[in-house]
Short mmCIF file of C-alpha atoms in Angstrom, two decimals:
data_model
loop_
_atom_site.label_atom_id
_atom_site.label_comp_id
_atom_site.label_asym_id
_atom_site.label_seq_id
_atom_site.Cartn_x
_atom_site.Cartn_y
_atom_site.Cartn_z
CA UNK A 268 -32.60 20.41 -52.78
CA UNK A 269 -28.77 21.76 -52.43
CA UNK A 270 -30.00 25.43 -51.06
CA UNK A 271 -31.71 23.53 -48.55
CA UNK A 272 -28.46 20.76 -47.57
CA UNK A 273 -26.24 23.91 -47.62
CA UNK A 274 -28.11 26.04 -45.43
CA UNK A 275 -28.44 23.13 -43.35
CA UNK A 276 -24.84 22.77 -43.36
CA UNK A 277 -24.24 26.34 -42.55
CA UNK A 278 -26.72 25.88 -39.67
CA UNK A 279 -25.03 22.47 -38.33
CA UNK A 280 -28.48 20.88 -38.81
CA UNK A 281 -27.64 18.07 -41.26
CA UNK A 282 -27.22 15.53 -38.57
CA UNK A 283 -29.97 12.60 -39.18
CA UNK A 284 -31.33 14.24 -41.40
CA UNK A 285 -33.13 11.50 -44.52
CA UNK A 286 -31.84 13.07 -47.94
CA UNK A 287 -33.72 11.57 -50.73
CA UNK A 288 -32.28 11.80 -54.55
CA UNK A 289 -30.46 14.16 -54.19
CA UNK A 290 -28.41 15.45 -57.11
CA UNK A 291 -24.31 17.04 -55.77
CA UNK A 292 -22.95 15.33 -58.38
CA UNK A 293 -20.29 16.73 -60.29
CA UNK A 294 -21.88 20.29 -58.85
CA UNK A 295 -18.56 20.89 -57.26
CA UNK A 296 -20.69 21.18 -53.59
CA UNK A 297 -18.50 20.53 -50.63
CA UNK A 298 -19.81 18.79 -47.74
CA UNK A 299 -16.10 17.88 -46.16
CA UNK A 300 -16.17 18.36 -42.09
CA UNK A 301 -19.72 17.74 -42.28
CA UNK A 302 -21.44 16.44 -39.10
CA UNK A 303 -23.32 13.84 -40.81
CA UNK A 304 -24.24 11.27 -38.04
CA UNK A 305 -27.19 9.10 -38.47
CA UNK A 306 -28.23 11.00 -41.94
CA UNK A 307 -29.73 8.55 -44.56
CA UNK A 308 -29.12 9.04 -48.40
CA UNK A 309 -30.94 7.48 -50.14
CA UNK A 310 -30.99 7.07 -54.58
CA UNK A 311 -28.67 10.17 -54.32
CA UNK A 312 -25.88 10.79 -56.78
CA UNK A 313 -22.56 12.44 -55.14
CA UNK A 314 -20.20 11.90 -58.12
CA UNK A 315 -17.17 12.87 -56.91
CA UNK A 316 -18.14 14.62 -53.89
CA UNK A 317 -15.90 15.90 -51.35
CA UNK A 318 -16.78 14.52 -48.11
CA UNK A 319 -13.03 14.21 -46.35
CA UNK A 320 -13.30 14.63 -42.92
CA UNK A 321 -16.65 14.37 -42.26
CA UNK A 322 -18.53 11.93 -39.14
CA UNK A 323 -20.56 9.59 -41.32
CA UNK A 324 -21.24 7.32 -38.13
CA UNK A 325 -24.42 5.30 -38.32
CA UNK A 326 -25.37 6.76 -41.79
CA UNK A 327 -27.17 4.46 -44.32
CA UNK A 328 -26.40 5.11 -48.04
CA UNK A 329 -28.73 2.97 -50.15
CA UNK A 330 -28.55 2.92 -53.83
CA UNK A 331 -26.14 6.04 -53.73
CA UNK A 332 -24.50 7.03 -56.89
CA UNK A 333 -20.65 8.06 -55.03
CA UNK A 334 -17.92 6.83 -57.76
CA UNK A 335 -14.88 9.53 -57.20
CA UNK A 336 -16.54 10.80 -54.02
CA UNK A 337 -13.41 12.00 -51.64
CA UNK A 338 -13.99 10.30 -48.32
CA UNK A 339 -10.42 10.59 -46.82
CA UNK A 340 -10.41 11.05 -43.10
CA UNK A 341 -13.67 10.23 -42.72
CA UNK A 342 -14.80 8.55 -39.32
CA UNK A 343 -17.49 5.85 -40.52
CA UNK A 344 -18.80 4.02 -37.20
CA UNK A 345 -21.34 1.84 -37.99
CA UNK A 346 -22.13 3.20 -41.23
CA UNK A 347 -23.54 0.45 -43.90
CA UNK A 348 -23.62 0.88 -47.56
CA UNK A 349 -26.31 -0.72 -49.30
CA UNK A 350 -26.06 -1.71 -53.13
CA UNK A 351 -23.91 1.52 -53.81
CA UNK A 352 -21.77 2.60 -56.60
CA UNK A 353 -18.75 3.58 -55.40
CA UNK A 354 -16.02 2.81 -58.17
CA UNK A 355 -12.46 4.37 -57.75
CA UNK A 356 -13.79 6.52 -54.28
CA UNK A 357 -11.69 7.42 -51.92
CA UNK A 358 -11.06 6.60 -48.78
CA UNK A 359 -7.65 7.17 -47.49
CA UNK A 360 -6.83 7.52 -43.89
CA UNK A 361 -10.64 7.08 -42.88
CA UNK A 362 -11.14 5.09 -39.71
CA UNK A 363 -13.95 2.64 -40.21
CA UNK A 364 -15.60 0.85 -37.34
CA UNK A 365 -18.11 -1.74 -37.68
CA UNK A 366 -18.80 -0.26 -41.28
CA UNK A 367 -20.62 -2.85 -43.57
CA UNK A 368 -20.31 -3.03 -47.60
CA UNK A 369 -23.37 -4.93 -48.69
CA UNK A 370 -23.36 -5.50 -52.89
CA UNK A 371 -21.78 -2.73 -53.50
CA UNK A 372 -19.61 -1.87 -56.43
CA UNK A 373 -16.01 -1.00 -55.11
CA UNK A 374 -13.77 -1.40 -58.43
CA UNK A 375 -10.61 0.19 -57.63
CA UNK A 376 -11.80 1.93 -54.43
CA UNK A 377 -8.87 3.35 -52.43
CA UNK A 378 -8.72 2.69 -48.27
CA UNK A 379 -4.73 3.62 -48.55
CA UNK A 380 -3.63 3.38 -44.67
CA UNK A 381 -7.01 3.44 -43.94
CA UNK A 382 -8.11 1.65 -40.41
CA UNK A 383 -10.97 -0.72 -40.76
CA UNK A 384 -12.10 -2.54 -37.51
CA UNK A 385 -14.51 -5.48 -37.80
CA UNK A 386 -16.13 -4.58 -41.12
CA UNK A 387 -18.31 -6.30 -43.40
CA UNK A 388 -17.96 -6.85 -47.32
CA UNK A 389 -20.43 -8.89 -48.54
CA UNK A 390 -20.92 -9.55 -52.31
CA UNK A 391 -20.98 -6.36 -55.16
CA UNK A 392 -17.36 -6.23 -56.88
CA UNK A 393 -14.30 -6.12 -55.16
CA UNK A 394 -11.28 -6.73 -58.05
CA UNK A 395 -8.33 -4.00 -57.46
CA UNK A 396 -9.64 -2.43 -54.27
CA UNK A 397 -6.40 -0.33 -52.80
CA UNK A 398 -6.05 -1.24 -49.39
CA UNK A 399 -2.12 -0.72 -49.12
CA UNK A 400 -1.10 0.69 -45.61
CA UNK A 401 -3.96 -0.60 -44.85
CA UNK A 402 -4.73 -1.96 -40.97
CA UNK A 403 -7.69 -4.55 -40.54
CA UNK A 404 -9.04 -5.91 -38.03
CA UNK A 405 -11.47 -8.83 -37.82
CA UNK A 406 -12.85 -7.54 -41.08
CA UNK A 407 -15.20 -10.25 -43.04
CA UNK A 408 -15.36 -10.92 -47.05
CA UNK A 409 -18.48 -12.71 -48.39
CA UNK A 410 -18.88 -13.91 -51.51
CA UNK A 411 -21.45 -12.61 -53.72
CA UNK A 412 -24.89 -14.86 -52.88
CA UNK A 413 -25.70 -13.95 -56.91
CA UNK A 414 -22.84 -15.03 -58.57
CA UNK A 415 -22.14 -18.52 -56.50
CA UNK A 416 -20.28 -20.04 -59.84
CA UNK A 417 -17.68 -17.79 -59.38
CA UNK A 418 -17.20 -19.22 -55.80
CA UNK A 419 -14.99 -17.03 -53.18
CA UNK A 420 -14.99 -12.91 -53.35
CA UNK A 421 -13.74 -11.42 -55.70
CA UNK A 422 -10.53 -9.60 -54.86
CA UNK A 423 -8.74 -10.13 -58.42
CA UNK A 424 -5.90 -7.58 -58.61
CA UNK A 425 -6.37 -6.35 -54.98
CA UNK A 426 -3.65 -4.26 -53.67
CA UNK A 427 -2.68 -5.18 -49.95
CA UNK A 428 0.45 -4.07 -49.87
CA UNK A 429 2.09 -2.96 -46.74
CA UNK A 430 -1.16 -4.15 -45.03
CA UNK A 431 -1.89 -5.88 -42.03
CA UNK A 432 -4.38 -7.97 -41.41
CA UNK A 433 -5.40 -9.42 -38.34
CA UNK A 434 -8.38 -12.35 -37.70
CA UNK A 435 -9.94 -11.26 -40.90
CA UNK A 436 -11.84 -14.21 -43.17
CA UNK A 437 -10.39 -14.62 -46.62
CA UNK A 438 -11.78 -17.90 -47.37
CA UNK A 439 -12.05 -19.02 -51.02
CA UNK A 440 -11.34 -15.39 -51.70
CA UNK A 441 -10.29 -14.97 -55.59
CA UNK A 442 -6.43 -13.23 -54.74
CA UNK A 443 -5.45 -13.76 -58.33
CA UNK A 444 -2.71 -10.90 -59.46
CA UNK A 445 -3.61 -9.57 -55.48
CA UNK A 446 -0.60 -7.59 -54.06
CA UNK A 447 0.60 -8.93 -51.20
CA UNK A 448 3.92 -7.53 -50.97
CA UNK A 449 5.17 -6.83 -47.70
CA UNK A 450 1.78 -7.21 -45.98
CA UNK A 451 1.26 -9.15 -42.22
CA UNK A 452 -1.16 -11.55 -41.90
CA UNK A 453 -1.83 -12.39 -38.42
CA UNK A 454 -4.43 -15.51 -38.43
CA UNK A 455 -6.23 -14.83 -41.21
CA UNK A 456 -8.12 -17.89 -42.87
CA UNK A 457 -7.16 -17.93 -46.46
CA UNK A 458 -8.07 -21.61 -46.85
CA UNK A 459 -9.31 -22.25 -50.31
CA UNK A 460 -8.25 -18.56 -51.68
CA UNK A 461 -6.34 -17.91 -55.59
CA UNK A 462 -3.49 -16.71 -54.91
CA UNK A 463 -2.15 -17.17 -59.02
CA UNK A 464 0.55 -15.20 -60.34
CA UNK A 465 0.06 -12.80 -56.55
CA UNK A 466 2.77 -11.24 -55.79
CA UNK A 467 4.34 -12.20 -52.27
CA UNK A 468 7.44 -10.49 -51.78
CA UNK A 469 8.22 -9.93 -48.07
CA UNK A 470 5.18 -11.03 -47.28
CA UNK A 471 4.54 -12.73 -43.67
CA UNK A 472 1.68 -14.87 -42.98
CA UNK A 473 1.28 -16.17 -39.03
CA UNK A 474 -1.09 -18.66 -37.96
#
C-alpha cells in the first residue's frame, strides 16, 4: 500500500523490495532520491510519478503503468523494462548502463542529454522518442518480433539531434521525418534504414 512504500522510504528500506500493483498514480507521491536498487514493480501504475534522482539499478518493471513519470537524473544500471507503458516519460540527464527496453511503449519519451551505454530496445513503439543531447554508446534497436511487416524499428519522427552515437545498430531502422540535425555518428550501421524527408543538417556520419 502507499503508507507502507512511504514509511519504507522514510526508513531507507525500499531497496529490493517486490512492489506488486501498486497504485501512485496521479496521487502526487514522491519517490525522487529514492534508493531503489534491485526493487521489482510489478502491474503497478506510477502515472506521472516523480522519481528524478533516484538509483533504479538492477530494478525490473514489468507491465508498469509509468506514462509522464519524471525519471531525470536517474542512475538505471542494469535496469530492464518489460512490456511497460511509458509514453511521453521523462528521462533527461539519467545515466543508463546496460538498461534494456523490451516491448515497451516509448511514444515521445524524452532521454534529452541523457547517457545511455550499451542498452537494449527491442520491439514496443519507438516513433518520436527525444533523444537530443543525447550520448550513446553501443546501444542496440530491434525490431518488433510481432509486427515483422513493418520490417526495421520504428523510430518515425525520432529526435536525435545534437546526439552522438557511437557503435550503436540502426539497421533497417524506420528514420522517416527522424531529426538528425547536427548529430555524430561514429560507426553506426544504418544499412537498410528510412531516412525520407529526415532532416540532416550538419549532420556527420563516420564509418
Amino acid at each position: 500500500s502507499i503508507p507502507e512504500v512511504l514509511v519504507l522510504r522514510r526508513e531507507g528500506s525500499l531497496r529490493g523490495k517486490t512492489l506488486r500493483r501498486l497504485r501512485l498514480g496521479l496521487t502526487k507521491v514522491s519517490l525522487a532520491g529514492a534508493d531503489l536498487r534491485g526493487c521489482r514493480f510489478e502491474h503497478c501504475d506510477l502515472d506521472d510519478c516523480d522519481l528524478s534522482e533516484t538509483d533504479l539499478s538492477d530494478a525490473i518493471f514489468d507491465h508498469v503503468r509509468m506514462p509522464g513519470c519524471r525519471l531525470q537524473g536517474a542512475l538505471l544500471s542494469g535496469t530492464t523494462f518489460q512490456e511497460c507503458h511509458l509514453h511521453e516519460a521523462d528521462f533527461s540527464g539519467a545515466i543508463l548502463q546496460g538498461a534494456a527496453f523490451h516491448e515497451c511503449e516509448l511514444l515521445n519519451t524524452r532521454f534529452l542529454r541523457a547517457r545511455l551505454t550499451r542498452c537494449e530496445f527491442s520491439g514496443g513503439n519507438l516513433a518520436g522518442l527525444r533523444l537530443a543531447g543525447a550520448v550513446l554508446i553501443r546501444c542496440a534497436f530491434h525490431p518488433d518480433s510481432k509486427t515483422p511487416h513493418l520490417g526495421g524499428v520504428q523510430l518515425a519522427r525520432a529526435d536525435f539531434s545534437r546526439a552522438t552515437v557511437t557503435d550503436s545498430a540502426l539497421r533497417g531502422a524506420n528514420l522517416i521525418r527522424a531529426d538528425l540535425s547536427g548529430a555524430l555518428l561514429v560507426r553506426c550501421d544504418l544499412g537498410g534504414a528510412q531516412t525520407h524527408h529526415a532532416p540532416r543538417e550538419g549532420l556527420s556520419v563516420i564509418a
